[in-house]
Coordinates of C-alpha atoms and ligand atoms in Angstrom, one line a residue:
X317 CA 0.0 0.0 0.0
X318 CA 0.9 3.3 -0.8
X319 CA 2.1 5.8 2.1
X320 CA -0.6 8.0 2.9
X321 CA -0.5 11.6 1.7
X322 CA -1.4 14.1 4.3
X323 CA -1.5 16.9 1.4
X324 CA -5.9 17.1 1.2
X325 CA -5.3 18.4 4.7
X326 CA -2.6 21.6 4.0
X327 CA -5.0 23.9 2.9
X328 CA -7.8 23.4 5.2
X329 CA -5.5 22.9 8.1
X330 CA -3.7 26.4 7.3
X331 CA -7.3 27.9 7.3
X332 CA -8.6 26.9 10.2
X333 CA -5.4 27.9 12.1
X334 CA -5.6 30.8 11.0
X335 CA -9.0 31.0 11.8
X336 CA -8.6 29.8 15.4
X337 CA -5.8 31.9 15.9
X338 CA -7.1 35.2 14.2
X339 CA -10.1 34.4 17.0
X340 CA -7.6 34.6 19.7
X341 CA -7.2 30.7 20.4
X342 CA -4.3 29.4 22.4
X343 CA -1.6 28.2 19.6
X344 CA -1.6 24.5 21.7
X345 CA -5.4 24.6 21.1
X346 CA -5.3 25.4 17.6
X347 CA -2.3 22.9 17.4
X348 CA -4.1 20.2 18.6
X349 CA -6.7 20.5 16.4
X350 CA -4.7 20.7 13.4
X351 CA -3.0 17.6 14.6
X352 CA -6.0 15.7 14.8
X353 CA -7.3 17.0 11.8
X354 CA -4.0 15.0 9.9
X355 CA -4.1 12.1 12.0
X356 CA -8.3 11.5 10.8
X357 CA -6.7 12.5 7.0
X358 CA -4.5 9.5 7.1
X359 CA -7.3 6.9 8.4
X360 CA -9.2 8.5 5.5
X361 CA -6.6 7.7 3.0
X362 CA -5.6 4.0 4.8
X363 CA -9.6 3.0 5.6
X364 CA -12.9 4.5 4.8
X365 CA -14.9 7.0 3.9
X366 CA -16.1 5.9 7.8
X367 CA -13.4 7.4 9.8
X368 CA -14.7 7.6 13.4
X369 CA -11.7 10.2 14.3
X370 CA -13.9 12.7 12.5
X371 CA -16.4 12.8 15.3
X372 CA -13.4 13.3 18.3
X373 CA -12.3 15.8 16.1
X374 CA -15.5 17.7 16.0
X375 CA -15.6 17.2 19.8
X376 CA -12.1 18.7 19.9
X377 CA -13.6 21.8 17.4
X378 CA -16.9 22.1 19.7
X379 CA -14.2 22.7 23.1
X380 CA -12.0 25.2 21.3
X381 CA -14.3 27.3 19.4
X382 CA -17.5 28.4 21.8
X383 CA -18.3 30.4 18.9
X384 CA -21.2 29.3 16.5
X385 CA -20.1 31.3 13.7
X386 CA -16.2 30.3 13.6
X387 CA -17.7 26.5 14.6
X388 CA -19.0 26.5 11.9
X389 CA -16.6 27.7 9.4
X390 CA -14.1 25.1 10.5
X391 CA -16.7 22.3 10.3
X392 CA -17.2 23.1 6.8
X393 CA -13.3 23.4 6.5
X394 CA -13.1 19.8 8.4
X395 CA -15.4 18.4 6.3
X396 CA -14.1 19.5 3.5
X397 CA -10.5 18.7 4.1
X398 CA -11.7 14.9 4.7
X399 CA -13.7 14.5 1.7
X400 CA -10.1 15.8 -0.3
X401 CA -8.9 12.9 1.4
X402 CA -11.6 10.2 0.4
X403 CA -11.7 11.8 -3.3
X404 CA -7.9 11.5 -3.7
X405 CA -8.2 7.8 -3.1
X406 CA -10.6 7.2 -5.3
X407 CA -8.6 9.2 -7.8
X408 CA -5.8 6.9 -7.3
X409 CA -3.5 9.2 -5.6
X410 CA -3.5 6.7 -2.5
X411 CA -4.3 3.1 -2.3
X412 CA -6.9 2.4 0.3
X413 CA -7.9 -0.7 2.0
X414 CA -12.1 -0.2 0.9
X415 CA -13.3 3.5 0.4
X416 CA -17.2 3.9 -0.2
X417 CA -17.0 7.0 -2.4
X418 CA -20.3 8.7 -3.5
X419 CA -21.2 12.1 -3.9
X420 CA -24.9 11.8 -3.7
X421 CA -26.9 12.4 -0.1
X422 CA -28.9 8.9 -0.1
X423 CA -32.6 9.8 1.9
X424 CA -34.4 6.4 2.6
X425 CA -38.3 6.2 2.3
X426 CA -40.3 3.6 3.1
X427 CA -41.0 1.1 -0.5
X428 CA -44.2 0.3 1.2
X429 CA -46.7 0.0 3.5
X430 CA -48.3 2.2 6.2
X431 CA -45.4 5.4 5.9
X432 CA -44.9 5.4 1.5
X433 CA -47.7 7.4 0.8
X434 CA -47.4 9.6 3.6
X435 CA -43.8 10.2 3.4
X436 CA -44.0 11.4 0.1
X437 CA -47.0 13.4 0.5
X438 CA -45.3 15.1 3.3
X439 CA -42.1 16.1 1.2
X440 CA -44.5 17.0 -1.5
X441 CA -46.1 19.2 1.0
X442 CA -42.6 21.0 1.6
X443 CA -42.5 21.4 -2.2
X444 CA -40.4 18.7 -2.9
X445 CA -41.5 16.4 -5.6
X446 CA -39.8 12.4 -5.7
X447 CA -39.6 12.0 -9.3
X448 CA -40.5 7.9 -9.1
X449 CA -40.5 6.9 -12.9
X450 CA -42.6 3.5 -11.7
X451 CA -43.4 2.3 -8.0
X452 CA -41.4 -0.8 -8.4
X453 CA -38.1 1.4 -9.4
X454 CA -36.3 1.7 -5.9
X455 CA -33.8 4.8 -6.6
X456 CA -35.3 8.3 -7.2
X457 CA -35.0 11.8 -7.4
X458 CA -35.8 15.2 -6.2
X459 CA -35.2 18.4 -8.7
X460 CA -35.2 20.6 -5.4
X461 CA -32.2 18.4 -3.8
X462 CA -30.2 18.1 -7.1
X463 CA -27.8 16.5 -4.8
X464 CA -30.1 13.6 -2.8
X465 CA -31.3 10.6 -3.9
X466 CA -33.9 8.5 -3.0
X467 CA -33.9 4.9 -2.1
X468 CA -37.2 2.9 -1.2
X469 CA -36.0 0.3 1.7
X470 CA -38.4 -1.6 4.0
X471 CA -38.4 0.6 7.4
X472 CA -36.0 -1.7 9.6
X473 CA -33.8 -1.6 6.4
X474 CA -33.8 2.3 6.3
X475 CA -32.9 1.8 10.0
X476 CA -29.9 -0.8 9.4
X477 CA -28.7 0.9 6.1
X478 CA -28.0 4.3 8.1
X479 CA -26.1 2.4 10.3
X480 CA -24.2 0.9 7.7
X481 CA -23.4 3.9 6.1
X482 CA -25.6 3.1 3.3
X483 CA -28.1 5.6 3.5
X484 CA -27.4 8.9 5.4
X485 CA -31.0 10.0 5.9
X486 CA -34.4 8.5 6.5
X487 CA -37.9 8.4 7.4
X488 CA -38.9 6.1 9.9
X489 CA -41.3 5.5 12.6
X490 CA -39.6 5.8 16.3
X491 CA -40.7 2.6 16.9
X492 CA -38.4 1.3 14.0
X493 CA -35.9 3.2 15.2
X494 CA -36.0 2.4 18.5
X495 CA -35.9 -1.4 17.8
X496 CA -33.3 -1.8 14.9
X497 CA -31.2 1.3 16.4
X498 CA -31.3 0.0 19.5
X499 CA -29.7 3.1 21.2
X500 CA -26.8 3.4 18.9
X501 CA -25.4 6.8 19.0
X502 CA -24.9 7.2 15.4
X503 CA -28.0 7.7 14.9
X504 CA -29.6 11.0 15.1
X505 CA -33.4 12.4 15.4
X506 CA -33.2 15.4 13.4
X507 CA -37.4 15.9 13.5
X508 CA -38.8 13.4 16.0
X509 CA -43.2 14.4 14.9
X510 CA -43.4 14.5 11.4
X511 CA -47.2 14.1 11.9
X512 CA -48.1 10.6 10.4
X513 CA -47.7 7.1 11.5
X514 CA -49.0 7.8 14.8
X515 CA -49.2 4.6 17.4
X516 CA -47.8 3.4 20.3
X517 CA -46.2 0.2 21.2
X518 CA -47.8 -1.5 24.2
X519 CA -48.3 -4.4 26.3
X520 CA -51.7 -5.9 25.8
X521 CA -53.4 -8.9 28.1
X522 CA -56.6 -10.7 27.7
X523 CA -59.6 -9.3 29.3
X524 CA -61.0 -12.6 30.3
X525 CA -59.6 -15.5 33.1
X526 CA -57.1 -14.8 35.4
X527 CA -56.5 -11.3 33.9
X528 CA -60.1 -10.2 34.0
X529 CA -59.4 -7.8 37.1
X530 CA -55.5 -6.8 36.4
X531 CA -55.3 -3.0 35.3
X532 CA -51.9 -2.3 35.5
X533 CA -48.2 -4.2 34.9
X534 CA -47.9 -3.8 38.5
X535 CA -50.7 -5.7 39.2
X536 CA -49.8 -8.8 36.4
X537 CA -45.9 -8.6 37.8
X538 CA -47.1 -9.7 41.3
X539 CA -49.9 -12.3 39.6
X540 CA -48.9 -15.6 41.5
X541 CA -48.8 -17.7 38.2
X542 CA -45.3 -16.3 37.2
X543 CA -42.5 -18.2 38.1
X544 CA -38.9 -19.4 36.7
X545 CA -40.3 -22.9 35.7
X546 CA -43.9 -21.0 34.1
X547 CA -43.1 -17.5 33.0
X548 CA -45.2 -14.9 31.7
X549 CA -45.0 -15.9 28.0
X550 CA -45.5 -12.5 25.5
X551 CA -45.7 -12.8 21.7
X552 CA -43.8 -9.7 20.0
X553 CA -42.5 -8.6 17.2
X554 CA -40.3 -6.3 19.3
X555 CA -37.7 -8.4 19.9
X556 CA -35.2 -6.0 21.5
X557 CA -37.9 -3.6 23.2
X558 CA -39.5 -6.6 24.9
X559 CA -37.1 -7.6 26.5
X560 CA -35.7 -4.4 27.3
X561 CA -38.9 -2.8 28.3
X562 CA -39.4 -6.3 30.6
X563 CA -36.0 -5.8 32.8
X564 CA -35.7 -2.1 33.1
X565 CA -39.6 -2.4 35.0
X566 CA -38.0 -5.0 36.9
X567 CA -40.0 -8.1 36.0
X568 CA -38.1 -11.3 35.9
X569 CA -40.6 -14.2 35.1
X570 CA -41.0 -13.6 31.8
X571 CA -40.0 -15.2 28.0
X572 CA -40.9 -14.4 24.8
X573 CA -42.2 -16.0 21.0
X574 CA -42.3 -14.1 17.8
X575 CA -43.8 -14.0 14.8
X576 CA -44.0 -11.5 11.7
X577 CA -48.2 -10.4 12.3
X578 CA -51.5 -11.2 13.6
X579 CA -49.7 -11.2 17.3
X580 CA -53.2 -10.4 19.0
X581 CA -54.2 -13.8 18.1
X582 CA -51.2 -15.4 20.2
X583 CA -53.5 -15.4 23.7
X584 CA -56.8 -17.0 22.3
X585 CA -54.2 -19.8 20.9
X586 CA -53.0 -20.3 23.7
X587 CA -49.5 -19.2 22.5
X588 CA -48.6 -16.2 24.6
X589 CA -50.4 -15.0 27.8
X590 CA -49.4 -10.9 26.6
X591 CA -48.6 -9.3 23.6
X592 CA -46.7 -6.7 23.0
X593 CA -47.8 -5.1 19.5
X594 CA -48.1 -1.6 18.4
X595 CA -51.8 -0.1 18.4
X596 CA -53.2 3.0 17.2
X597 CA -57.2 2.8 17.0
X598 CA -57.2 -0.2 19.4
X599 CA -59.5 -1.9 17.1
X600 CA -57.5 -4.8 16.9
X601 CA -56.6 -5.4 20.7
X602 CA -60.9 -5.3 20.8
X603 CA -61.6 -7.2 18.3
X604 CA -59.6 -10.0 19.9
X605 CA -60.7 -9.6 23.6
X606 CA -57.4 -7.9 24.5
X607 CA -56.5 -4.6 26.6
X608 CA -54.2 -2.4 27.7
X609 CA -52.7 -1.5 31.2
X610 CA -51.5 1.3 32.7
X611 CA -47.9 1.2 33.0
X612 CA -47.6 -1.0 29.6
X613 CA -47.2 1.7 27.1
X614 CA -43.5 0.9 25.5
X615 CA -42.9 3.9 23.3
X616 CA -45.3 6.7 21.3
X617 CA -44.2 6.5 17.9
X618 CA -44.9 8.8 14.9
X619 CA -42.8 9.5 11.8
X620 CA -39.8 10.7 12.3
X621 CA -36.6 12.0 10.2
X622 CA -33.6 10.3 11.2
X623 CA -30.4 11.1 10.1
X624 CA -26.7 9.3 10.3
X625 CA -23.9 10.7 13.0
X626 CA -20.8 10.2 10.9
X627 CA -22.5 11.1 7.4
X628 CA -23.9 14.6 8.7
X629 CA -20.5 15.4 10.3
X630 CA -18.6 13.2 7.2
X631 CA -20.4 13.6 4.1
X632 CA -19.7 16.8 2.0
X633 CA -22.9 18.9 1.7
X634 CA -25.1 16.3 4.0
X635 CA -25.6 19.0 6.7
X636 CA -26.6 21.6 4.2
X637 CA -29.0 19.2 2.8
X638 CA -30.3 18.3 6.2
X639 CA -30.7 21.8 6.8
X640 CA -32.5 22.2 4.0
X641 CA -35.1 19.7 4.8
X642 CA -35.5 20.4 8.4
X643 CA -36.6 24.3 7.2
X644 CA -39.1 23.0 4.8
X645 CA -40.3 20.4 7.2
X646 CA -40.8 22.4 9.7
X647 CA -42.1 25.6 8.2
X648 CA -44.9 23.2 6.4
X649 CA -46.0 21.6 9.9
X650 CA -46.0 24.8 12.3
X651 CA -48.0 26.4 9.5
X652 CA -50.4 23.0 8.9
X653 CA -51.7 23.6 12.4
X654 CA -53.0 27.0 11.5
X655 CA -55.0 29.5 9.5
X656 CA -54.7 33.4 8.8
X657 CA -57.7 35.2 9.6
X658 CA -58.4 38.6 8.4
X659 CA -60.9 40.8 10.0
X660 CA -61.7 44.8 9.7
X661 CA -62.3 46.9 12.5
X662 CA -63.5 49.9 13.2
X663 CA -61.3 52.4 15.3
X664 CA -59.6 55.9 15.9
X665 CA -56.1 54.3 15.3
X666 CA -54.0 51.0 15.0
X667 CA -52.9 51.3 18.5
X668 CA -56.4 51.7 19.8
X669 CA -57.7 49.0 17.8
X670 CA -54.5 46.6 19.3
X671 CA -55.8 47.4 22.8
X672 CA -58.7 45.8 21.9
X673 CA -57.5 42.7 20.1
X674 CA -55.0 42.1 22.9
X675 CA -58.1 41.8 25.2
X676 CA -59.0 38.7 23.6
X677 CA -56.9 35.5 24.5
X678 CA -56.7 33.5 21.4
X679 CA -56.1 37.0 19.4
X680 CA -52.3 37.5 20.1
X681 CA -51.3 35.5 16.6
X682 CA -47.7 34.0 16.2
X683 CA -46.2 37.5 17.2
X684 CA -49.0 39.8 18.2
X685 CA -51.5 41.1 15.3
X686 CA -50.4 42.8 12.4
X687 CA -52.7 45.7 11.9
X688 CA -53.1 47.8 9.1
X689 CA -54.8 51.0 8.2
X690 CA -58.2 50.3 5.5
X691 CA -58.2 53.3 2.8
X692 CA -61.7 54.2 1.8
X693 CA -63.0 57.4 -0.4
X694 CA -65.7 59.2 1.2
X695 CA -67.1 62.5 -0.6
X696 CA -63.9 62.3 -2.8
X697 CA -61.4 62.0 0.4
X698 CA -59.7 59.0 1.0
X699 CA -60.0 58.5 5.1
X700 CA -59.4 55.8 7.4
X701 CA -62.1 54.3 9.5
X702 CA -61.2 51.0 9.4
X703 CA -58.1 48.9 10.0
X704 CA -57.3 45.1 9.2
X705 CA -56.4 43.1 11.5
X706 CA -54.5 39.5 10.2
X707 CA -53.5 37.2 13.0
X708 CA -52.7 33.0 12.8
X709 CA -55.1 31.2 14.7
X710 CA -54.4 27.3 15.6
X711 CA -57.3 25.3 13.5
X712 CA -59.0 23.7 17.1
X713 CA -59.4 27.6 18.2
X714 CA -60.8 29.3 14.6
X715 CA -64.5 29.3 16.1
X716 CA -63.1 30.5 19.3
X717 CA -61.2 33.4 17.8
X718 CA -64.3 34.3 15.3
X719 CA -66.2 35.0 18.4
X720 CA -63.8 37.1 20.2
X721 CA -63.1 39.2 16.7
X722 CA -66.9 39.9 16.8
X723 CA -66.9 40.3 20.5
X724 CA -64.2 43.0 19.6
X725 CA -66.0 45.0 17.0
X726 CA -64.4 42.8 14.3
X727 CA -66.2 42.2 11.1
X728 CA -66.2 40.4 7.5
X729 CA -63.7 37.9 8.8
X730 CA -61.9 36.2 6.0
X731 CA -60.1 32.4 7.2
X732 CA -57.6 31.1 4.4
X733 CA -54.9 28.4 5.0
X734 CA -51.4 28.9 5.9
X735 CA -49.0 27.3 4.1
X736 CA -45.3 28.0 5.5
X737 CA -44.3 29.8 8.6
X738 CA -40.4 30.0 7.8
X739 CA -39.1 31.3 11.4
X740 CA -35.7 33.0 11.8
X741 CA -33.9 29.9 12.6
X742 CA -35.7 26.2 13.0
X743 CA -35.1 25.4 16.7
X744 CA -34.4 21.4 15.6
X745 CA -31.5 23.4 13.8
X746 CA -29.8 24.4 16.8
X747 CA -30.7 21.2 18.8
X748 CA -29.2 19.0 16.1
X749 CA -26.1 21.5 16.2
X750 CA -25.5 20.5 19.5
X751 CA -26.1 17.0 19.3
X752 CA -23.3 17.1 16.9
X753 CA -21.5 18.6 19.2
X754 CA -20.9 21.5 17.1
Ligands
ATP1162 N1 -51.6 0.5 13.6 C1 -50.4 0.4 13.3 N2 -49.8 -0.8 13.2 C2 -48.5 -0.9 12.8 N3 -47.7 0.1 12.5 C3 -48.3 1.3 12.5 C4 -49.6 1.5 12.9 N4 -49.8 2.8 12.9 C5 -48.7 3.4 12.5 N5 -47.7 2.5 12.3 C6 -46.4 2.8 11.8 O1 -46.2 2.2 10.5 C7 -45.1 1.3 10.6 C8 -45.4 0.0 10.0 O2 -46.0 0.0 8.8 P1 -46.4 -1.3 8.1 O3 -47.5 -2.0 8.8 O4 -46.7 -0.9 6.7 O5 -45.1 -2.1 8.1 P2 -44.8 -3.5 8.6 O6 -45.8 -3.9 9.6 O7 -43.3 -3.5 8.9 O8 -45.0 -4.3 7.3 P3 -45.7 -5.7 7.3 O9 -47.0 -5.5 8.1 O10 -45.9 -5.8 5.8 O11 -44.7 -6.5 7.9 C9 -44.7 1.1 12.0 O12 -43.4 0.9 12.2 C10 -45.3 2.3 12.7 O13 -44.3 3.3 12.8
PRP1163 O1 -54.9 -0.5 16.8 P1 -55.1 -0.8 15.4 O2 -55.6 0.4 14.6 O3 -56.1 -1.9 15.2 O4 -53.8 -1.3 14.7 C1 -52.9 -2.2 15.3 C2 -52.6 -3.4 14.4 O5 -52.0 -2.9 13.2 C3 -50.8 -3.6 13.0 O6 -50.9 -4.7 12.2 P2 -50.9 -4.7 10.6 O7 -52.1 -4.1 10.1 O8 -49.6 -4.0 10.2 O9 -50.9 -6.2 10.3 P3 -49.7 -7.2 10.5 O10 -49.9 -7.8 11.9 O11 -50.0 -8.2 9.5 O12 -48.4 -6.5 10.4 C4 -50.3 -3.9 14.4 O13 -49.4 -4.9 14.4 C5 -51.6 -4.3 15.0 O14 -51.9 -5.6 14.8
MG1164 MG1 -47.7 -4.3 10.0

């Protein structure tokens, strides 16, 4: 193998010294960096496009640099300076042991099932469009992300394949996540309530026999029945939950059977004495004489958009690309929830007439109303007698805000939906910043 070339890393390591140090940083500080900044180089060039320095080295970037701005700058520089090193493998400058080169951010959606449709209704909702020439294709493309893909995987596959560095963004139910991630930390909730796929997983017993008067997992972990030689037997598809979910509530007798669907029918066989099965109308857990307790409830689960540690801190342009999505997403579901409602009210002036919207509780709007002066010609002479008021209103309080705007003096109320509410800066932004560690 060839000796690995450190020279992807000159120019980006002379710029964020001289970043750091134009900032004021300690020269062992900046020093340190820069040195770790090499060393993850040369894994690049001798191992993967997966080099796990990258991460420490952000860590090291995060302690040095408290400021956002500058933290930034170098992570694009970091970034930067490691994809050099993949793309100088690949161009044969250095030999490498397996490098995964692409340049294209890979987003997994779900091929089928409860979550296809809604996935891609949701991103068609944010105004971007999966071009999917025929449903049984499995790669796609957005025009508004000319550099993402698409790739239709099963759910737990989407799951696995980010871990595997195969896809380096997904959407997912939690529940999926929860299960096939099973805590690993390289996997990061970017937007954790993307408003679909909404359920919970939960332990379920029969509502007949020995269980007809237990209400709660307390209650069926003292049941005499359990013991080492007959356990609690629960049929799940949740295989690592289960169990999980079992030992950290402290119950002991217990073992579990599993099968791919139609769990709830495990207890009326005979199979199972539980299940634990996801349920969102319940009609299933009733339909087969089954209940809930209290205390059974695994996880809530909705959609969610999940991303990949080391490709959002490794892949060139993958942040961007997250950020990107998280400001559509978000912007599309903060302004789902509401409408804009337009009313005209009489007054003297606009501060007068904000005295008396402000009375009103579900009248403040996102930031207060906006209020605007109404021109109208009288006798020839344009006057002002009225003033518009425009405020967003969450849908569940519309009636309850047409009432108060009449209570008010308000009249001719127009109600028309919202569409975006793009705020300064997404919240999820910052919070995936710092679950970075940047
Ligand atoms: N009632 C529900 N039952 C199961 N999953 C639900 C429900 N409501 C929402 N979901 C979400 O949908 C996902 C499962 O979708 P779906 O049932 O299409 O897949 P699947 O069960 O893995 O597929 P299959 O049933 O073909 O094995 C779950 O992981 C969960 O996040
Ligand atoms: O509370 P409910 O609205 O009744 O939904 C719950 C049911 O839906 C899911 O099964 P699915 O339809 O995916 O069938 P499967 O068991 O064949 O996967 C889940 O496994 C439950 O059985
Ligand atoms: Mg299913």
């Amino acid at each position: 193998m060839a000796q690995p070339s450190k020279e992807p890393c000159k120019k980006e390591a002379c710029d964020i010294q001289a970043c750091l140090s134009k900032n004021n940083f300690l020269p062992q500080r900046c020093q340190r960096v820069i040195e770790m900044l090499q060393a993850c180089c040369e894994r690049c060039n001798n191992e993967s496009t997966h080099c796990g320095s990258v991460a420490a080295l952000l860590k090291q970037i995060k302690n040095a640099v408290p400021v956002t701005g500058i933290r930034q700058r170098c992570l694009r520089m970091v970034t930067s300076c490691v994809s050099n090193a993949q793309k100088s493998v690949l161009n044969g400058t250095t030999d490498a042991v397996s490098v995964v080169g692409r340049e294209q951010i890979r987003l997994g959606l779900p091929s089928k099932g409860r979550m296809a449709a809604d996935s891609l209704d949701l991103l068609k909702d944010c105004q971007l469009f999966v071009k999917q020439v025929n449903p049984r294709q499995y790669v796609a493309q957005i025009p508004q992300l000319p550099n993402t893909e698409v790739w239709f995987q099963r759910p737990k596959d989407i799951v696995r394949k980010l871990l595997s560095g195969d896809l380096d963004l997904g959407i997912v139910g939690l529940d999926i996540v929860g299960e096939f991630g099973q805590g690993n930390e390289d996997l990061i909730i970017v937007h954790e309530a993307l408003n679909f796929g909404d359920c919970h997983l939960s332990l379920a017993i029969p509502n007949y026999g020995i269980f007809e008067n237990i209400k709660s997992l307390k209650e069926l972990a003292q049941m005499p029945q359990w013991t080492e030689e007959r356990p609690l037997r629960v049929a799940t598809g949740f295989t690592y939950l289960g169990p999980k979910f079992m030992k950290d509530n402290g119950i002991k007798h217990v073992t579990f059977s599993t099968a791919d669907g139609a769990l709830e029918a495990a207890p009326a066989m005979g199979i199972a004495d539980a299940i634990l099965d996801l349920v969102s109308s319940g009609t299933t857990l009733k339909e087969n004489n089954l209940k809930e307790i209290e205390g059974g409830v695994v996880l809530k689960s909705q959609a969610a958009l999940v991303a990949s540690r080391r490709a959002l801190t490794e892949r060139k342009g993958a942040l961007e690309t997250v950020h990107e999505v998280l400001e559509r997403l978000e912007a599309h579901l903060k302004a789902d929830g509401q409408f804009t409602v337009v009313a005209n009210m009489r007054g003297t002036d606009a501060e007068e007439v904000a005295e008396r919207v402000k009375t009103q509780p579900s009248l403040t709007g996102l930031q207060g109303p906006t209020i605007s002066p109404v021109y109208c010609k009288r006798d020839g002479k344009v006057s002002i007698e009225y003033y518009a008021i425009v405020i967003c209103v969450p849908k569940k309080a519309l009636y309850e805000s047409v009432q108060q705007l009449r209570a008010v003096g308000g009249s001719g109320v127009l109600v028309s939906p919202l569409t975006y509410i793009f705020d300064e800066e997404t919240p999820r932004w910052s919070q995936l910043l710092s679950k970075l560690g940047l």
